[in-house]
Amino acid sequence: MTILPEMFPGPLGVSLIGAALDKGTWALQTIDIRDFADNKHRSVDDTPAGGGPGMVMRADVVGRAVDAALEKSPEAPLVYLSPRGAPLTQSRVRQLAEGAGATLLCGRFEGLDERVIDAREIEEISIGDFVLAGGEIAACVLIEACVRLLPGVIGDADSLTQESFEDGLLEYPHYTRPREWADLKIPDVLLSGDHKKIAEWRHRQAEKITKERRPDLWDQRKK
Ligand code: SAH
């Protein structure tokens, strides 16, 4: 649900995610929230109760759009992309990817009338501690993260399990040809052919990088 349906599929229409869309591995339906406005200007927003800057998306208009979406996909969890939401994690992405899809609500202006969120018990998800102009790009982020996990979308299934966050660690560093570049060499162990040693080295690197860059992730893992 969006007031800017022309933003979709947008970046989701290219590369592996776009090919999977063409093949029908996943599907996307956009609902134009303006179709649920009840005035000839198709306006969806109004001034905030209590005053203050900006405009707020109306509960009645958005509520009708939400109810239409629920009728189409009663099984899909309802998600409002919102900077106040729970931070999106790879484990929530995995759950959504394994589930019955998702119904995503994209805000604009100052956001939604709170009553829609309360009355329809909408889950709020944030893509990070910063403020976007609207929920559409956040929805694309969520969709892309989920779709790449669907079977057959990314060729090599192993590449999905070895990644950052999958085991509570950031990923180890990667190298490829040439062997030497800008006076920098590929670490010898990676050229040794010793798979056990390579795996150990990668694991140590992953631990080191996680400890240094994301002490929060590291502490969670120790628990
Ligand atoms: N006044 C709001 C920000 C509104 S931004 C506040 O201070 O919290 C307009 C819309 O952009 C929001 O309704 C939401 O749908 C989307 N948005 C902005 N930042 C986001 C984020 N970090 N994650 C997910 N959605 C976001």
CSV table of C-alpha atoms and ligand atoms in Angstrom, one decimal:
chain,number,residue,atom,x,y,z
A,1,MET,CA,0.0,0.0,0.0
A,2,THR,CA,1.5,3.3,-1.1
A,3,ILE,CA,0.5,6.6,-2.6
A,4,LEU,CA,3.3,6.1,-5.1
A,5,PRO,CA,2.6,2.8,-6.8
A,6,GLU,CA,4.8,3.9,-9.7
A,7,MET,CA,7.8,3.3,-7.4
A,8,PHE,CA,7.2,-0.5,-7.8
A,9,PRO,CA,8.8,-2.8,-8.8
A,10,GLY,CA,11.5,-0.1,-9.4
A,11,PRO,CA,14.8,-1.6,-8.3
A,12,LEU,CA,13.1,-4.9,-7.6
A,13,GLY,CA,12.5,-5.3,-11.3
A,14,VAL,CA,16.2,-5.9,-12.2
A,15,SER,CA,18.9,-8.6,-11.8
A,16,LEU,CA,18.2,-11.8,-9.9
A,17,ILE,CA,15.3,-10.4,-8.0
A,18,GLY,CA,13.7,-9.1,-11.2
A,19,ALA,CA,14.2,-12.3,-13.0
A,20,ALA,CA,12.5,-14.2,-10.2
A,21,LEU,CA,9.6,-11.7,-10.4
A,22,ASP,CA,9.3,-12.5,-14.2
A,23,LYS,CA,9.4,-16.2,-13.5
A,24,GLY,CA,6.7,-16.0,-10.9
A,25,THR,CA,8.9,-17.1,-8.0
A,26,TRP,CA,7.5,-14.1,-6.1
A,27,ALA,CA,4.7,-11.6,-7.0
A,28,LEU,CA,3.9,-8.1,-6.1
A,29,GLN,CA,0.6,-6.3,-6.0
A,30,THR,CA,0.5,-2.6,-5.4
A,31,ILE,CA,-2.5,-0.9,-3.8
A,32,ASP,CA,-2.8,2.8,-4.4
A,33,ILE,CA,-4.0,4.3,-1.1
A,34,ARG,CA,-5.5,7.2,-3.1
A,35,ASP,CA,-8.1,4.8,-4.5
A,36,PHE,CA,-9.6,4.8,-1.1
A,37,ALA,CA,-9.9,8.5,-0.7
A,38,ASP,CA,-13.5,9.8,-0.6
A,39,ASN,CA,-13.0,13.2,-2.2
A,40,LYS,CA,-12.4,14.3,-5.8
A,41,HIS,CA,-8.9,15.5,-5.0
A,42,ARG,CA,-8.0,11.9,-3.9
A,43,SER,CA,-6.3,13.4,-0.8
A,44,VAL,CA,-5.2,11.0,1.9
A,45,ASP,CA,-3.7,13.4,4.4
A,46,ASP,CA,-4.8,16.2,6.8
A,47,THR,CA,-3.3,18.5,9.4
A,48,PRO,CA,-2.2,16.9,12.7
A,49,ALA,CA,-4.6,17.0,15.6
A,50,GLY,CA,-2.9,19.2,18.3
A,51,GLY,CA,-1.1,21.2,15.7
A,52,GLY,CA,2.5,21.1,14.6
A,53,PRO,CA,4.3,20.7,11.3
A,54,GLY,CA,3.5,18.5,8.4
A,55,MET,CA,0.5,16.3,7.4
A,56,VAL,CA,-0.8,13.0,8.7
A,57,MET,CA,-2.3,10.2,6.7
A,58,ARG,CA,-6.0,9.8,7.6
A,59,ALA,CA,-7.2,6.8,9.6
A,60,ASP,CA,-10.3,6.3,7.5
A,61,VAL,CA,-8.6,6.4,4.1
A,62,VAL,CA,-5.6,4.2,5.1
A,63,GLY,CA,-8.0,1.9,7.1
A,64,ARG,CA,-10.0,1.2,4.0
A,65,ALA,CA,-6.8,0.4,2.0
A,66,VAL,CA,-5.7,-1.9,4.9
A,67,ASP,CA,-9.0,-3.7,4.9
A,68,ALA,CA,-8.9,-4.2,1.1
A,69,ALA,CA,-5.4,-5.6,1.4
A,70,LEU,CA,-6.5,-7.9,4.3
A,71,GLU,CA,-9.3,-9.3,2.2
A,72,LYS,CA,-6.8,-10.1,-0.7
A,73,SER,CA,-4.2,-11.7,1.6
A,74,PRO,CA,-5.7,-12.6,4.9
A,75,GLU,CA,-2.8,-14.9,5.8
A,76,ALA,CA,0.0,-12.3,5.2
A,77,PRO,CA,1.3,-10.4,8.3
A,78,LEU,CA,0.6,-6.6,8.1
A,79,VAL,CA,3.7,-4.5,8.4
A,80,TYR,CA,4.0,-0.7,8.6
A,81,LEU,CA,7.5,0.5,7.6
A,82,SER,CA,8.3,3.1,10.3
A,83,PRO,CA,11.3,4.6,12.0
A,84,ARG,CA,9.7,3.8,15.3
A,85,GLY,CA,9.4,0.1,14.5
A,86,ALA,CA,11.5,-2.9,15.6
A,87,PRO,CA,14.8,-2.8,13.8
A,88,LEU,CA,14.7,-5.3,10.9
A,89,THR,CA,16.9,-8.3,11.4
A,90,GLN,CA,18.0,-11.2,9.3
A,91,SER,CA,16.0,-13.6,11.5
A,92,ARG,CA,12.8,-11.6,10.9
A,93,VAL,CA,13.6,-11.5,7.2
A,94,ARG,CA,14.0,-15.3,7.3
A,95,GLN,CA,10.6,-15.8,9.1
A,96,LEU,CA,8.8,-13.5,6.6
A,97,ALA,CA,10.5,-15.3,3.6
A,98,GLU,CA,9.3,-18.6,4.9
A,99,GLY,CA,5.8,-17.3,5.6
A,100,ALA,CA,2.7,-16.5,3.5
A,101,GLY,CA,4.1,-13.2,2.2
A,102,ALA,CA,3.6,-9.8,3.7
A,103,THR,CA,1.3,-6.8,3.4
A,104,LEU,CA,3.4,-3.7,3.5
A,105,LEU,CA,2.1,-0.3,4.3
A,106,CYS,CA,4.3,2.7,3.2
A,107,GLY,CA,3.9,6.0,5.0
A,108,ARG,CA,4.5,9.5,3.6
A,109,PHE,CA,4.3,12.9,5.2
A,110,GLU,CA,4.6,12.7,9.0
A,111,GLY,CA,3.3,9.2,9.0
A,112,LEU,CA,-0.1,7.5,9.8
A,113,ASP,CA,-2.9,8.3,12.2
A,114,GLU,CA,-2.0,6.1,15.2
A,115,ARG,CA,-5.5,4.6,15.3
A,116,VAL,CA,-4.9,2.6,12.1
A,117,ILE,CA,-1.9,0.9,13.7
A,118,ASP,CA,-3.8,0.2,16.9
A,119,ALA,CA,-7.1,-1.0,15.4
A,120,ARG,CA,-5.5,-3.3,12.9
A,121,GLU,CA,-2.7,-4.4,15.2
A,122,ILE,CA,0.0,-3.6,12.6
A,123,GLU,CA,3.6,-4.6,13.2
A,124,GLU,CA,6.0,-1.7,12.8
A,125,ILE,CA,9.4,-2.4,11.3
A,126,SER,CA,12.3,0.0,10.9
A,127,ILE,CA,15.2,-0.4,8.4
A,128,GLY,CA,17.5,1.7,10.6
A,129,ASP,CA,17.9,4.7,12.9
A,130,PHE,CA,17.4,7.4,10.3
A,131,VAL,CA,14.4,9.0,8.6
A,132,LEU,CA,13.4,8.5,5.0
A,133,ALA,CA,10.9,10.6,3.1
A,134,GLY,CA,8.6,7.6,2.7
A,135,GLY,CA,8.2,3.9,3.4
A,136,GLU,CA,8.5,2.8,-0.3
A,137,ILE,CA,12.3,2.4,-0.3
A,138,ALA,CA,12.1,0.7,3.1
A,139,ALA,CA,9.6,-1.7,1.7
A,140,CYS,CA,11.9,-2.4,-1.3
A,141,VAL,CA,14.7,-3.2,1.3
A,142,LEU,CA,12.5,-5.6,3.1
A,143,ILE,CA,11.2,-7.3,0.0
A,144,GLU,CA,14.7,-7.7,-1.5
A,145,ALA,CA,16.1,-9.2,1.7
A,146,CYS,CA,13.2,-11.7,1.7
A,147,VAL,CA,13.1,-12.6,-2.0
A,148,ARG,CA,16.8,-13.4,-2.2
A,149,LEU,CA,16.2,-16.2,0.3
A,150,LEU,CA,13.5,-17.9,-1.7
A,151,PRO,CA,14.5,-21.2,-3.2
A,152,GLY,CA,16.0,-20.8,-6.7
A,153,VAL,CA,16.5,-17.0,-6.6
A,154,ILE,CA,20.2,-17.0,-5.9
A,155,GLY,CA,22.1,-19.8,-7.7
A,156,ASP,CA,24.3,-21.0,-4.9
A,157,ALA,CA,22.3,-21.9,-1.8
A,158,ASP,CA,25.5,-22.2,0.2
A,159,SER,CA,26.2,-18.5,-0.2
A,160,LEU,CA,23.0,-17.8,1.8
A,161,THR,CA,24.0,-19.8,4.9
A,162,GLN,CA,27.6,-18.5,5.1
A,163,GLU,CA,26.6,-14.8,5.3
A,164,SER,CA,26.8,-12.0,7.8
A,165,PHE,CA,24.2,-12.4,10.6
A,166,GLU,CA,23.3,-16.0,9.8
A,167,ASP,CA,25.4,-17.3,12.7
A,168,GLY,CA,25.5,-14.1,14.8
A,169,LEU,CA,28.8,-13.1,13.1
A,170,LEU,CA,29.7,-10.7,10.4
A,171,GLU,CA,31.3,-12.3,7.4
A,172,TYR,CA,35.0,-13.0,6.9
A,173,PRO,CA,36.8,-11.0,4.2
A,174,HIS,CA,36.8,-12.2,0.5
A,175,TYR,CA,39.5,-12.2,-2.1
A,176,THR,CA,39.8,-13.1,-5.8
A,177,ARG,CA,42.3,-12.6,-8.6
A,178,PRO,CA,44.7,-11.1,-9.1
A,179,ARG,CA,47.0,-12.7,-6.5
A,180,GLU,CA,48.7,-9.4,-5.9
A,181,TRP,CA,47.2,-6.0,-6.3
A,182,ALA,CA,48.4,-2.5,-5.1
A,183,ASP,CA,51.3,-4.3,-3.3
A,184,LEU,CA,48.7,-6.3,-1.4
A,185,LYS,CA,48.7,-10.1,-1.4
A,186,ILE,CA,45.9,-12.6,-0.9
A,187,PRO,CA,46.5,-14.2,2.6
A,188,ASP,CA,48.6,-17.4,2.0
A,189,VAL,CA,46.2,-19.7,3.9
A,190,LEU,CA,43.6,-19.1,1.2
A,191,LEU,CA,45.9,-20.4,-1.5
A,192,SER,CA,47.1,-23.4,0.6
A,193,GLY,CA,44.3,-25.7,-0.5
A,194,ASP,CA,43.9,-26.8,3.1
A,195,HIS,CA,40.1,-26.6,3.6
A,196,LYS,CA,40.2,-27.1,7.3
A,197,LYS,CA,42.8,-24.4,7.9
A,198,ILE,CA,40.9,-22.1,5.6
A,199,ALA,CA,37.6,-22.6,7.5
A,200,GLU,CA,39.4,-22.0,10.8
A,201,TRP,CA,41.0,-18.8,9.4
A,202,ARG,CA,37.7,-17.5,8.1
A,203,HIS,CA,36.0,-18.2,11.4
A,204,ARG,CA,38.7,-16.3,13.4
A,205,GLN,CA,38.4,-13.4,11.0
A,206,ALA,CA,34.7,-13.3,11.3
A,207,GLU,CA,35.0,-13.3,15.1
A,208,LYS,CA,37.7,-10.5,15.0
A,209,ILE,CA,35.6,-8.3,12.7
A,210,THR,CA,32.5,-8.8,14.7
A,211,LYS,CA,34.2,-8.0,18.0
A,212,GLU,CA,35.8,-4.9,16.6
A,213,ARG,CA,32.9,-3.5,14.6
A,214,ARG,CA,29.8,-4.7,16.3
A,215,PRO,CA,30.3,-5.3,20.0
A,216,ASP,CA,26.5,-5.4,20.4
A,217,LEU,CA,26.3,-8.5,18.1
A,218,TRP,CA,29.3,-10.0,19.8
A,219,ASP,CA,27.8,-9.7,23.3
A,220,GLN,CA,24.4,-11.1,22.2
A,221,ARG,CA,26.3,-14.2,20.8
A,222,LYS,CA,28.1,-14.8,24.1
A,223,LYS,CA,24.8,-15.1,26.0
B,1,SAH,N1,7.5,11.7,11.5
B,1,SAH,C1,8.0,10.4,11.5
B,1,SAH,C2,8.8,10.2,10.2
B,1,SAH,C3,8.0,10.2,9.0
B,1,SAH,S1,8.9,9.8,7.5
B,1,SAH,C4,8.9,10.2,12.7
B,1,SAH,O1,9.5,11.1,13.1
B,1,SAH,O2,9.0,9.1,13.2
B,1,SAH,C5,7.6,9.3,6.4
B,1,SAH,C6,7.5,7.8,6.2
B,1,SAH,O3,8.7,7.2,5.8
B,1,SAH,C7,7.1,7.0,7.5
B,1,SAH,O4,5.7,7.0,7.6
B,1,SAH,C8,7.6,5.6,7.2
B,1,SAH,O5,6.7,4.8,6.4
B,1,SAH,C9,8.8,5.9,6.3
B,1,SAH,N2,10.1,5.8,7.0
B,1,SAH,C10,10.9,6.8,7.3
B,1,SAH,N3,12.0,6.3,8.0
B,1,SAH,C11,11.9,5.0,8.0
B,1,SAH,C12,12.8,3.9,8.5
B,1,SAH,N4,13.9,4.2,9.1
B,1,SAH,N5,12.4,2.7,8.4
B,1,SAH,C13,11.2,2.4,7.8
B,1,SAH,N6,10.3,3.3,7.3
B,1,SAH,C14,10.7,4.6,7.4
